[in-house]
Tab-separated table of C-alpha atoms in Angstrom:
chain	number	residue	atom	x	y	z
J	1	UNK	CA	167.888	9.778	84.194
J	2	UNK	CA	166.812	8.871	87.676
J	3	UNK	CA	168.518	5.808	89.073
J	4	UNK	CA	165.674	3.813	90.530
J	5	UNK	CA	167.899	2.368	93.204
J	6	UNK	CA	168.834	5.692	94.624
J	7	UNK	CA	166.131	6.550	97.245
J	8	UNK	CA	164.751	10.046	97.340
J	9	UNK	CA	166.496	10.872	100.762
J	10	UNK	CA	169.906	10.005	99.227
J	11	UNK	CA	169.149	12.154	96.375
J	12	UNK	CA	168.324	15.088	98.708
J	13	UNK	CA	171.394	14.562	100.848
J	14	UNK	CA	173.652	14.778	97.456
J	15	UNK	CA	171.949	17.880	96.421
J	16	UNK	CA	172.438	19.444	99.890
J	17	UNK	CA	176.137	18.461	99.888
J	18	UNK	CA	176.475	20.124	96.386
J	19	UNK	CA	174.863	23.227	97.479
J	20	UNK	CA	176.802	23.516	100.668
J	21	UNK	CA	180.105	23.187	98.809
J	22	UNK	CA	179.068	25.827	96.331
J	23	UNK	CA	178.325	28.162	99.461
J	24	UNK	CA	181.539	27.485	101.001
J	25	UNK	CA	183.537	28.062	97.830
J	26	UNK	CA	181.584	31.172	97.079
J	27	UNK	CA	182.044	32.649	100.631
J	28	UNK	CA	185.842	31.849	100.417
J	29	UNK	CA	185.944	33.740	97.182
J	30	UNK	CA	183.994	36.660	98.554
J	31	UNK	CA	186.094	37.062	101.614
J	32	UNK	CA	189.342	36.995	99.279
J	33	UNK	CA	187.741	39.723	97.249
J	34	UNK	CA	187.023	41.779	100.353
J	35	UNK	CA	190.594	41.502	101.851
J	36	UNK	CA	191.901	42.595	98.388
J	37	UNK	CA	189.821	45.730	98.179
J	38	UNK	CA	189.466	46.953	101.851
J	39	UNK	CA	192.692	48.941	102.588
J	40	UNK	CA	193.795	48.904	106.232
J	41	UNK	CA	192.746	52.378	107.106
J	42	UNK	CA	193.714	53.469	110.517
J	43	UNK	CA	193.837	57.188	111.312
J	44	UNK	CA	193.251	58.812	107.846
J	45	UNK	CA	194.912	62.154	108.621
J	46	UNK	CA	192.314	63.888	105.924
J	47	UNK	CA	189.497	62.763	108.237
J	48	UNK	CA	191.035	63.945	111.436
J	49	UNK	CA	191.861	67.222	109.743
J	50	UNK	CA	188.130	67.649	108.625
J	51	UNK	CA	187.081	66.832	112.401
J	52	UNK	CA	189.442	69.506	113.272
J	53	UNK	CA	187.947	71.981	110.807
J	54	UNK	CA	184.427	71.139	112.131
J	55	UNK	CA	185.431	71.842	115.660
J	56	UNK	CA	187.072	75.027	114.897
J	57	UNK	CA	184.126	76.257	112.628
J	58	UNK	CA	181.579	75.372	115.601
J	59	UNK	CA	183.747	77.391	117.921
J	60	UNK	CA	183.657	80.315	115.526
J	61	UNK	CA	180.014	80.653	115.608
J	62	UNK	CA	178.812	83.554	117.696
J	63	UNK	CA	175.229	81.966	118.212
J	64	UNK	CA	173.129	79.130	116.904
J	65	UNK	CA	170.205	77.008	117.453
J	66	UNK	CA	170.444	73.402	116.584
J	67	UNK	CA	167.568	71.040	116.583
J	68	UNK	CA	168.024	67.447	116.433
J	69	UNK	CA	165.752	64.564	115.877
J	70	UNK	CA	167.000	61.508	117.986
J	71	UNK	CA	166.578	57.888	118.408
J	72	UNK	CA	167.969	56.115	121.292
J	73	UNK	CA	168.138	52.405	122.027
J	74	UNK	CA	167.549	51.179	125.605
J	75	UNK	CA	168.678	47.784	126.513
J	76	UNK	CA	166.508	45.727	128.795
J	77	UNK	CA	168.301	43.238	131.251
J	78	UNK	CA	166.925	40.439	129.113
J	79	UNK	CA	169.127	41.918	126.148
J	80	UNK	CA	165.886	43.025	124.284
J	81	UNK	CA	166.533	46.464	122.692
J	82	UNK	CA	163.810	49.142	122.539
J	83	UNK	CA	164.001	52.457	120.705
J	84	UNK	CA	162.835	55.747	121.907
J	85	UNK	CA	162.472	58.685	119.594
J	86	UNK	CA	162.955	62.279	120.865
J	87	UNK	CA	164.342	65.812	120.274
J	88	UNK	CA	167.201	67.735	121.463
J	89	UNK	CA	167.509	71.506	121.011
J	90	UNK	CA	170.734	73.610	121.874
J	91	UNK	CA	170.278	77.416	121.770
J	92	UNK	CA	173.580	78.874	122.158
J	93	UNK	CA	175.257	82.409	122.490
J	94	UNK	CA	178.893	82.765	122.884
J	95	UNK	CA	180.776	82.565	125.062
J	96	UNK	CA	178.668	80.845	127.855
J	97	UNK	CA	174.972	81.143	127.194
J	98	UNK	CA	172.947	77.929	126.786
J	99	UNK	CA	169.404	76.838	126.692
J	100	UNK	CA	168.619	73.070	126.073
J	101	UNK	CA	165.394	71.146	125.595
J	102	UNK	CA	165.497	67.413	125.901
J	103	UNK	CA	162.267	65.619	125.008
J	104	UNK	CA	161.396	61.970	124.545
J	105	UNK	CA	158.127	60.220	125.055
J	106	UNK	CA	159.180	59.496	128.493
J	107	UNK	CA	160.751	62.577	129.890
J	108	UNK	CA	160.924	66.383	129.120
J	109	UNK	CA	163.625	68.648	130.685
J	110	UNK	CA	164.832	72.216	130.117
J	111	UNK	CA	168.236	73.332	131.103
J	112	UNK	CA	169.008	77.010	131.365
J	113	UNK	CA	172.606	78.242	131.669
J	114	UNK	CA	173.512	81.986	131.795
J	115	UNK	CA	177.194	81.485	132.363
J	116	UNK	CA	176.753	81.155	136.198
J	117	UNK	CA	173.552	79.294	137.156
J	118	UNK	CA	172.475	76.089	135.699
J	119	UNK	CA	168.760	75.430	136.103
J	120	UNK	CA	167.035	71.991	135.255
J	121	UNK	CA	163.565	72.204	134.869
J	122	UNK	CA	160.740	69.526	134.630
J	123	UNK	CA	157.978	71.425	133.058
J	124	UNK	CA	155.399	68.632	133.194
J	125	UNK	CA	156.057	67.958	136.833
J	126	UNK	CA	156.343	71.624	138.013
J	127	UNK	CA	159.760	71.084	139.565
J	128	UNK	CA	163.126	72.797	138.889
J	129	UNK	CA	166.573	72.782	140.510
J	130	UNK	CA	169.444	75.333	140.318
J	131	UNK	CA	173.255	75.082	140.799
J	132	UNK	CA	175.987	77.613	140.688
J	133	UNK	CA	178.361	76.313	137.853
J	134	UNK	CA	180.198	79.146	136.229
J	135	UNK	CA	182.190	77.992	133.228
J	136	UNK	CA	182.082	77.502	129.553
J	137	UNK	CA	179.522	75.056	128.050
J	138	UNK	CA	182.054	72.378	127.667
J	139	UNK	CA	182.938	72.595	131.261
J	140	UNK	CA	179.408	72.647	132.174
J	141	UNK	CA	178.565	69.381	130.369
J	142	UNK	CA	181.595	67.772	132.152
J	143	UNK	CA	180.599	68.990	135.571
J	144	UNK	CA	176.981	68.125	135.095
J	145	UNK	CA	177.966	64.504	134.216
J	146	UNK	CA	180.728	64.013	136.833
J	147	UNK	CA	179.101	65.776	139.749
J	148	UNK	CA	175.350	65.319	139.166
J	149	UNK	CA	175.069	62.347	136.784
J	150	UNK	CA	173.483	64.168	134.066
J	151	UNK	CA	174.639	63.196	130.667
J	152	UNK	CA	173.755	65.864	128.131
J	153	UNK	CA	173.039	64.322	124.566
J	154	UNK	CA	175.314	65.584	121.891
J	155	UNK	CA	177.671	67.162	124.302
J	156	UNK	CA	180.346	66.782	121.694
J	157	UNK	CA	179.114	69.943	120.058
J	158	UNK	CA	180.813	71.779	122.795
J	159	UNK	CA	183.787	69.519	123.079
J	160	UNK	CA	184.902	69.689	119.575
J	161	UNK	CA	187.369	72.543	118.853
J	162	UNK	CA	188.321	72.605	122.378
J	163	UNK	CA	191.403	70.787	124.247
J	164	UNK	CA	188.584	68.241	125.312
J	165	UNK	CA	187.815	67.254	121.730
J	166	UNK	CA	188.601	63.665	122.184
J	167	UNK	CA	190.336	63.495	118.699
J	168	UNK	CA	193.408	61.753	120.121
J	169	UNK	CA	191.152	58.910	121.354
J	170	UNK	CA	190.278	57.903	117.866
J	171	UNK	CA	191.837	54.583	116.880
J	172	UNK	CA	190.428	54.531	113.455
J	173	UNK	CA	189.129	57.188	111.066
J	174	UNK	CA	187.950	56.703	107.402
J	175	UNK	CA	186.042	58.167	104.850
J	176	UNK	CA	182.990	56.152	103.582
J	177	UNK	CA	181.909	58.390	100.815
J	178	UNK	CA	179.457	61.291	99.677
J	179	UNK	CA	176.022	61.272	101.189
J	180	UNK	CA	173.097	63.684	101.369
J	181	UNK	CA	171.539	64.550	104.688
J	182	UNK	CA	168.169	66.528	104.328
J	183	UNK	CA	169.260	67.434	100.807
J	184	UNK	CA	172.618	68.791	101.959
J	185	UNK	CA	175.792	67.259	100.586
J	186	UNK	CA	177.895	65.838	103.124
J	187	UNK	CA	180.796	63.452	103.617
J	188	UNK	CA	180.188	60.404	105.513
J	189	UNK	CA	183.085	59.215	108.004
J	190	UNK	CA	183.386	56.339	110.276
J	191	UNK	CA	185.351	56.457	113.446
J	192	UNK	CA	186.292	54.023	116.111
J	193	UNK	CA	187.628	54.638	119.624
J	194	UNK	CA	187.533	52.742	122.937
J	195	UNK	CA	183.774	52.286	123.912
J	196	UNK	CA	182.115	53.633	120.731
J	197	UNK	CA	182.091	53.239	117.233
J	198	UNK	CA	180.679	56.331	115.591
J	199	UNK	CA	179.682	57.937	112.194
J	200	UNK	CA	179.526	61.454	111.333
J	201	UNK	CA	178.081	63.101	108.252
J	202	UNK	CA	179.947	66.760	107.896
J	203	UNK	CA	178.532	69.225	105.476
J	204	UNK	CA	180.791	69.766	102.414
J	205	UNK	CA	182.280	73.258	101.765
J	206	UNK	CA	183.026	76.183	103.921
J	207	UNK	CA	180.551	75.278	106.648
J	208	UNK	CA	181.581	72.091	107.927
J	209	UNK	CA	178.761	71.355	110.224
J	210	UNK	CA	177.680	67.925	111.722
J	211	UNK	CA	174.436	67.085	109.889
J	212	UNK	CA	174.139	63.589	111.459
J	213	UNK	CA	175.849	61.499	113.992
J	214	UNK	CA	175.248	57.709	114.896
J	215	UNK	CA	177.040	56.548	118.087
J	216	UNK	CA	177.192	52.775	118.748
J	217	UNK	CA	178.109	51.730	122.264
J	218	UNK	CA	180.557	48.951	121.780
J	219	UNK	CA	181.352	47.965	125.284
J	220	UNK	CA	177.636	46.726	125.570
J	221	UNK	CA	177.106	43.209	124.264
J	222	UNK	CA	173.853	44.492	122.518
J	223	UNK	CA	175.784	47.504	121.007
J	224	UNK	CA	172.889	49.930	121.445
J	225	UNK	CA	172.867	53.147	119.226
J	226	UNK	CA	172.007	56.722	119.603
J	227	UNK	CA	171.366	58.606	116.350
J	228	UNK	CA	170.739	62.274	115.691
J	229	UNK	CA	169.882	64.273	112.640
J	230	UNK	CA	170.682	67.933	113.129
J	231	UNK	CA	169.007	71.198	111.653
J	232	UNK	CA	171.075	74.282	112.068
J	233	UNK	CA	170.102	77.986	112.347
J	234	UNK	CA	173.185	79.993	112.547
J	235	UNK	CA	171.681	83.411	112.448
J	236	UNK	CA	169.278	82.674	115.258
J	237	UNK	CA	169.333	85.567	117.855
J	238	UNK	CA	168.185	84.862	121.294
J	239	UNK	CA	167.689	87.469	123.844
J	240	UNK	CA	169.690	87.258	126.841
J	241	UNK	CA	166.945	86.866	129.217
J	242	UNK	CA	166.199	83.492	127.376
J	243	UNK	CA	169.052	81.945	129.214
J	244	UNK	CA	167.978	82.793	132.663
J	245	UNK	CA	165.205	80.599	134.287
J	246	UNK	CA	162.217	82.420	135.448
J	247	UNK	CA	160.054	79.947	137.372
J	248	UNK	CA	156.505	79.911	136.182
J	249	UNK	CA	153.644	80.336	138.700
J	250	UNK	CA	153.404	77.149	140.769
J	251	UNK	CA	156.873	75.874	139.945
J	252	UNK	CA	158.503	74.464	142.850
J	253	UNK	CA	162.367	74.215	143.536
J	254	UNK	CA	163.804	70.909	144.510
J	255	UNK	CA	167.414	69.955	145.160
J	256	UNK	CA	169.866	68.258	142.720
J	257	UNK	CA	171.569	65.233	144.371
J	258	UNK	CA	175.168	64.932	143.721
J	259	UNK	CA	176.328	62.006	141.801
J	260	UNK	CA	178.567	60.783	144.516
J	261	UNK	CA	175.655	59.908	146.518
J	262	UNK	CA	173.341	58.991	143.808
J	263	UNK	CA	172.114	55.358	144.127
Z	1	UNK	CA	147.547	41.475	137.367
Z	2	UNK	CA	150.695	40.705	139.506
Z	3	UNK	CA	153.521	43.133	139.161
Z	4	UNK	CA	156.460	41.329	137.399
Z	5	UNK	CA	159.690	41.257	139.325
Z	6	UNK	CA	162.789	41.335	137.302
Z	7	UNK	CA	165.907	39.436	138.363
Z	8	UNK	CA	167.878	42.472	139.499
Z	9	UNK	CA	164.792	43.662	141.608
Z	10	UNK	CA	164.483	40.239	143.011
Z	11	UNK	CA	168.188	40.317	144.156
Z	12	UNK	CA	167.944	43.781	145.489
Z	13	UNK	CA	164.770	43.301	147.625
Z	14	UNK	CA	166.466	41.031	150.080
Z	15	UNK	CA	168.324	43.316	152.176
Z	16	UNK	CA	165.864	45.950	152.156
Z	17	UNK	CA	162.980	43.466	153.029
Z	18	UNK	CA	164.554	43.101	156.505
Z	19	UNK	CA	164.975	46.783	156.970
Z	20	UNK	CA	161.483	47.161	156.139
Z	21	UNK	CA	160.450	44.541	158.792
Z	22	UNK	CA	162.436	46.536	161.446
Z	23	UNK	CA	160.409	49.595	160.432
Z	24	UNK	CA	157.283	47.640	160.618
Z	25	UNK	CA	155.592	49.823	163.307
Z	26	UNK	CA	156.454	52.885	161.278
Z	27	UNK	CA	155.388	51.313	158.057
Z	28	UNK	CA	151.669	52.024	157.722
Z	29	UNK	CA	150.174	51.105	154.384
Z	30	UNK	CA	149.483	53.290	151.569
Z	31	UNK	CA	147.954	52.023	148.649
Z	32	UNK	CA	149.388	53.191	145.295
Z	33	UNK	CA	149.290	52.150	141.816
Z	34	UNK	CA	152.356	50.694	140.241
Z	35	UNK	CA	153.368	52.553	137.146
Z	36	UNK	CA	150.955	51.319	134.529
Z	37	UNK	CA	152.789	52.253	131.556
Z	38	UNK	CA	153.943	49.203	130.067
Z	39	UNK	CA	157.706	50.492	129.886
Z	40	UNK	CA	157.516	51.419	133.434
Z	41	UNK	CA	159.468	49.445	135.952
Z	42	UNK	CA	161.659	47.808	133.288
Z	43	UNK	CA	165.006	46.954	134.304
Z	44	UNK	CA	166.998	49.147	131.882
Z	45	UNK	CA	170.790	49.071	131.499
Z	46	UNK	CA	170.822	52.604	130.735
Z	47	UNK	CA	174.283	52.395	129.246
Z	48	UNK	CA	173.646	53.948	125.762
Z	49	UNK	CA	176.144	56.651	124.974
Z	50	UNK	CA	174.585	59.772	123.564
Z	51	UNK	CA	177.919	61.695	123.145
Z	52	UNK	CA	181.219	60.366	121.616
Z	53	UNK	CA	183.242	61.844	124.300
Z	54	UNK	CA	182.687	60.117	127.533
Z	55	UNK	CA	181.807	62.708	130.320
Z	56	UNK	CA	182.214	60.361	133.148
Z	57	UNK	CA	182.080	56.896	134.654
Z	58	UNK	CA	180.338	58.040	137.625
Z	59	UNK	CA	176.784	58.641	136.038
Z	60	UNK	CA	176.640	55.053	134.826
Z	61	UNK	CA	174.262	53.847	137.544
Z	62	UNK	CA	172.802	56.899	138.695
Z	63	UNK	CA	169.632	56.324	136.558
Z	64	UNK	CA	169.023	52.765	136.831
Z	65	UNK	CA	165.657	51.641	137.587
Z	66	UNK	CA	166.829	48.830	139.634
Z	67	UNK	CA	167.298	50.905	142.867
Z	68	UNK	CA	164.355	52.722	142.494
Z	69	UNK	CA	162.015	49.587	142.186
Z	70	UNK	CA	163.635	47.997	144.966
Z	71	UNK	CA	161.653	50.097	147.475
Z	72	UNK	CA	158.466	49.273	145.929
Z	73	UNK	CA	159.018	45.612	145.859
Z	74	UNK	CA	160.644	45.210	149.175
Z	75	UNK	CA	157.810	47.036	150.700
Z	76	UNK	CA	155.400	44.341	149.530
Z	77	UNK	CA	156.924	41.955	152.180
Z	78	UNK	CA	155.922	44.592	154.964
Z	79	UNK	CA	152.429	44.374	153.893
Z	80	UNK	CA	152.096	40.633	154.105
Z	81	UNK	CA	153.563	40.559	157.526
Z	82	UNK	CA	151.373	43.253	158.884
Z	83	UNK	CA	148.071	41.677	157.434
Z	84	UNK	CA	146.735	44.875	156.074
Z	85	UNK	CA	143.588	44.438	154.397
Z	86	UNK	CA	144.876	44.960	151.008
Z	87	UNK	CA	141.885	43.707	149.126
Z	88	UNK	CA	139.605	46.356	150.762
Z	89	UNK	CA	141.117	49.091	148.361
Z	90	UNK	CA	142.264	47.223	145.381
Z	91	UNK	CA	141.274	48.937	142.056
Z	92	UNK	CA	141.590	52.348	143.786
Z	93	UNK	CA	144.262	53.311	141.571
Z	94	UNK	CA	143.020	51.799	138.271
Z	95	UNK	CA	144.023	53.676	135.339
Z	96	UNK	CA	146.863	55.511	136.827
Z	97	UNK	CA	149.624	56.539	134.293
Z	98	UNK	CA	153.165	57.184	135.345
Z	99	UNK	CA	156.190	57.708	133.166
Z	100	UNK	CA	159.019	55.218	133.819
Z	101	UNK	CA	161.109	58.313	134.422
Z	102	UNK	CA	158.673	59.609	136.909
Z	103	UNK	CA	157.270	62.396	134.617
Z	104	UNK	CA	154.056	62.213	136.115
Z	105	UNK	CA	151.801	63.805	133.393
Z	106	UNK	CA	148.306	64.246	133.918
Z	107	UNK	CA	145.979	63.708	131.052
Z	108	UNK	CA	148.857	62.486	128.844
Z	109	UNK	CA	148.199	58.744	128.276
Z	110	UNK	CA	150.857	57.103	125.778
Z	111	UNK	CA	150.036	53.594	126.607
Z	112	UNK	CA	146.814	51.845	127.400
Z	113	UNK	CA	146.361	51.354	131.071
Z	114	UNK	CA	146.595	48.158	132.909
Z	115	UNK	CA	145.076	47.986	136.339
Z	116	UNK	CA	147.660	47.121	138.875
Z	117	UNK	CA	147.897	47.754	142.446
Z	118	UNK	CA	151.057	47.614	144.615
Z	119	UNK	CA	151.337	48.205	148.267
Z	120	UNK	CA	153.848	50.759	149.214
Z	121	UNK	CA	154.845	51.477	152.643
Z	122	UNK	CA	156.333	54.775	153.589
Z	123	UNK	CA	159.597	53.787	155.130
Z	124	UNK	CA	161.458	56.955	156.237
Z	125	UNK	CA	164.673	57.097	154.325
Z	126	UNK	CA	163.526	54.998	151.280
Z	127	UNK	CA	163.122	56.523	148.001
Z	128	UNK	CA	160.077	56.037	145.679
Z	129	UNK	CA	159.373	56.977	142.009
Z	130	UNK	CA	155.957	58.149	142.597
Z	131	UNK	CA	153.716	59.670	145.060
Z	132	UNK	CA	150.394	58.200	146.169
Z	133	UNK	CA	147.897	58.981	143.285
Z	134	UNK	CA	145.930	61.343	145.298
Z	135	UNK	CA	145.738	63.395	148.512
Z	136	UNK	CA	149.154	64.849	148.293
Z	137	UNK	CA	149.914	68.527	148.713
Z	138	UNK	CA	153.040	70.669	148.235
Z	139	UNK	CA	154.244	72.159	151.391
Z	140	UNK	CA	157.062	74.572	151.635
Z	141	UNK	CA	158.987	74.543	154.983
Z	142	UNK	CA	161.738	77.029	154.810
Z	143	UNK	CA	163.860	76.484	151.732
Z	144	UNK	CA	162.682	72.882	151.205
Z	145	UNK	CA	159.602	71.685	149.380
Z	146	UNK	CA	157.854	68.538	150.701
Z	147	UNK	CA	154.858	66.594	149.442
Z	148	UNK	CA	152.530	65.773	152.223
Z	149	UNK	CA	150.526	62.675	151.531
Z	150	UNK	CA	148.266	62.230	154.695
Z	151	UNK	CA	150.626	61.533	157.418
Z	152	UNK	CA	153.459	60.880	155.216
Z	153	UNK	CA	156.134	63.315	153.930
Z	154	UNK	CA	158.166	63.187	150.871
Z	155	UNK	CA	160.929	65.207	149.755
Z	156	UNK	CA	161.264	65.437	145.964
Z	157	UNK	CA	164.874	65.730	144.416
Z	158	UNK	CA	166.532	65.233	141.174
Z	159	UNK	CA	168.965	62.199	140.822
Z	160	UNK	CA	170.321	62.933	137.458
Z	161	UNK	CA	167.661	64.022	135.449
Z	162	UNK	CA	165.248	61.828	137.295
Z	163	UNK	CA	162.894	63.193	140.102
Z	164	UNK	CA	162.756	60.707	143.119
Z	165	UNK	CA	160.918	61.091	146.407
Z	166	UNK	CA	162.588	60.540	149.822
Z	167	UNK	CA	160.262	59.586	152.479
Z	168	UNK	CA	161.257	61.758	155.557
Z	169	UNK	CA	160.027	62.266	158.879
Z	170	UNK	CA	157.419	65.179	159.345
Z	171	UNK	CA	159.399	68.593	159.235
Z	172	UNK	CA	157.013	70.225	161.660
């Protein structure tokens, strides 16, 4: 029965008050339930052990080709996020041969490394630059970043299983649960460390390969993400000559500016 | 269409504007197209991590577009002050396509073209993203590659993975 003395607006206010109260109660209940079921996982030793197994397995491989489909957020100064798709391909032969192709809609670079000389080629522009940088791939990645401002995507593939694995930086490691990536059974792990939250999907069984990785940059307000889904070819053979750059006709050599003076 | 100027560019152009004025006599004007890719010239933070393990801090700012664009915008002032007949050559560079990361790619057109014209002065020591759209030829002098565009000389180099062009004095 509607009381004729109560105006429609008062009836609306009353209904809203009841609704808000219900939401608040429900919310409180949900929060309680969550805190009761979420264990305080810090560094789950089983997860760290699996990461170590993955690193050791990667380092045991004599050669491989891994092709990754990537998506990378770029943040404009306005805070607007854009996403760019791309591919990254690593062709590796132990101990120190590497060829990398990094392609996005905006840029195409090829890197050749024969254990001594690193060449960065820009095929569309017809330029290349070479440096003498003897070392293993992990050292190469670190050198390129520190000395030349070149960040190799998925460089972790060559840090894991080495003293530079960064496992000690991890502040939180937990198993999320089983998952499938491209039809392959994996386990989905979530990790946190200063500057990044990351997730990794590691293949189950005797070949603990990273099948997918998502990296969230947490020291940026917008928390941009980089994600990569990896396809592995462990039997791939690559002739030694494929790791040495042979300039195609018309390619021009240019210098690579050291990062110290990069603007 | 006027090229948009982002906050950081507007800030960055102040000091270099005076440098350009000093170099006024030197700064003969070339007309060149601004990057017409909608993405080009955006002011990107470029801080998205692509590996878990941080390689280094030093590369943080090496690839920002802020500095590269500085040259383009600051040179605009030079042209105003030297009263060059800008209008004469407007539309010269219509439909030019340049990648934001300066991967100039002839015949590859990811984004519909927008006709914009910027006035770029070749100030020795400055760096630009792109060369004038035509009339440039590679010239090898000893070990160094130059791009000669009329009476102006540019030395291409990698800064990180980005190719940039340093305006240099004629090497010969």
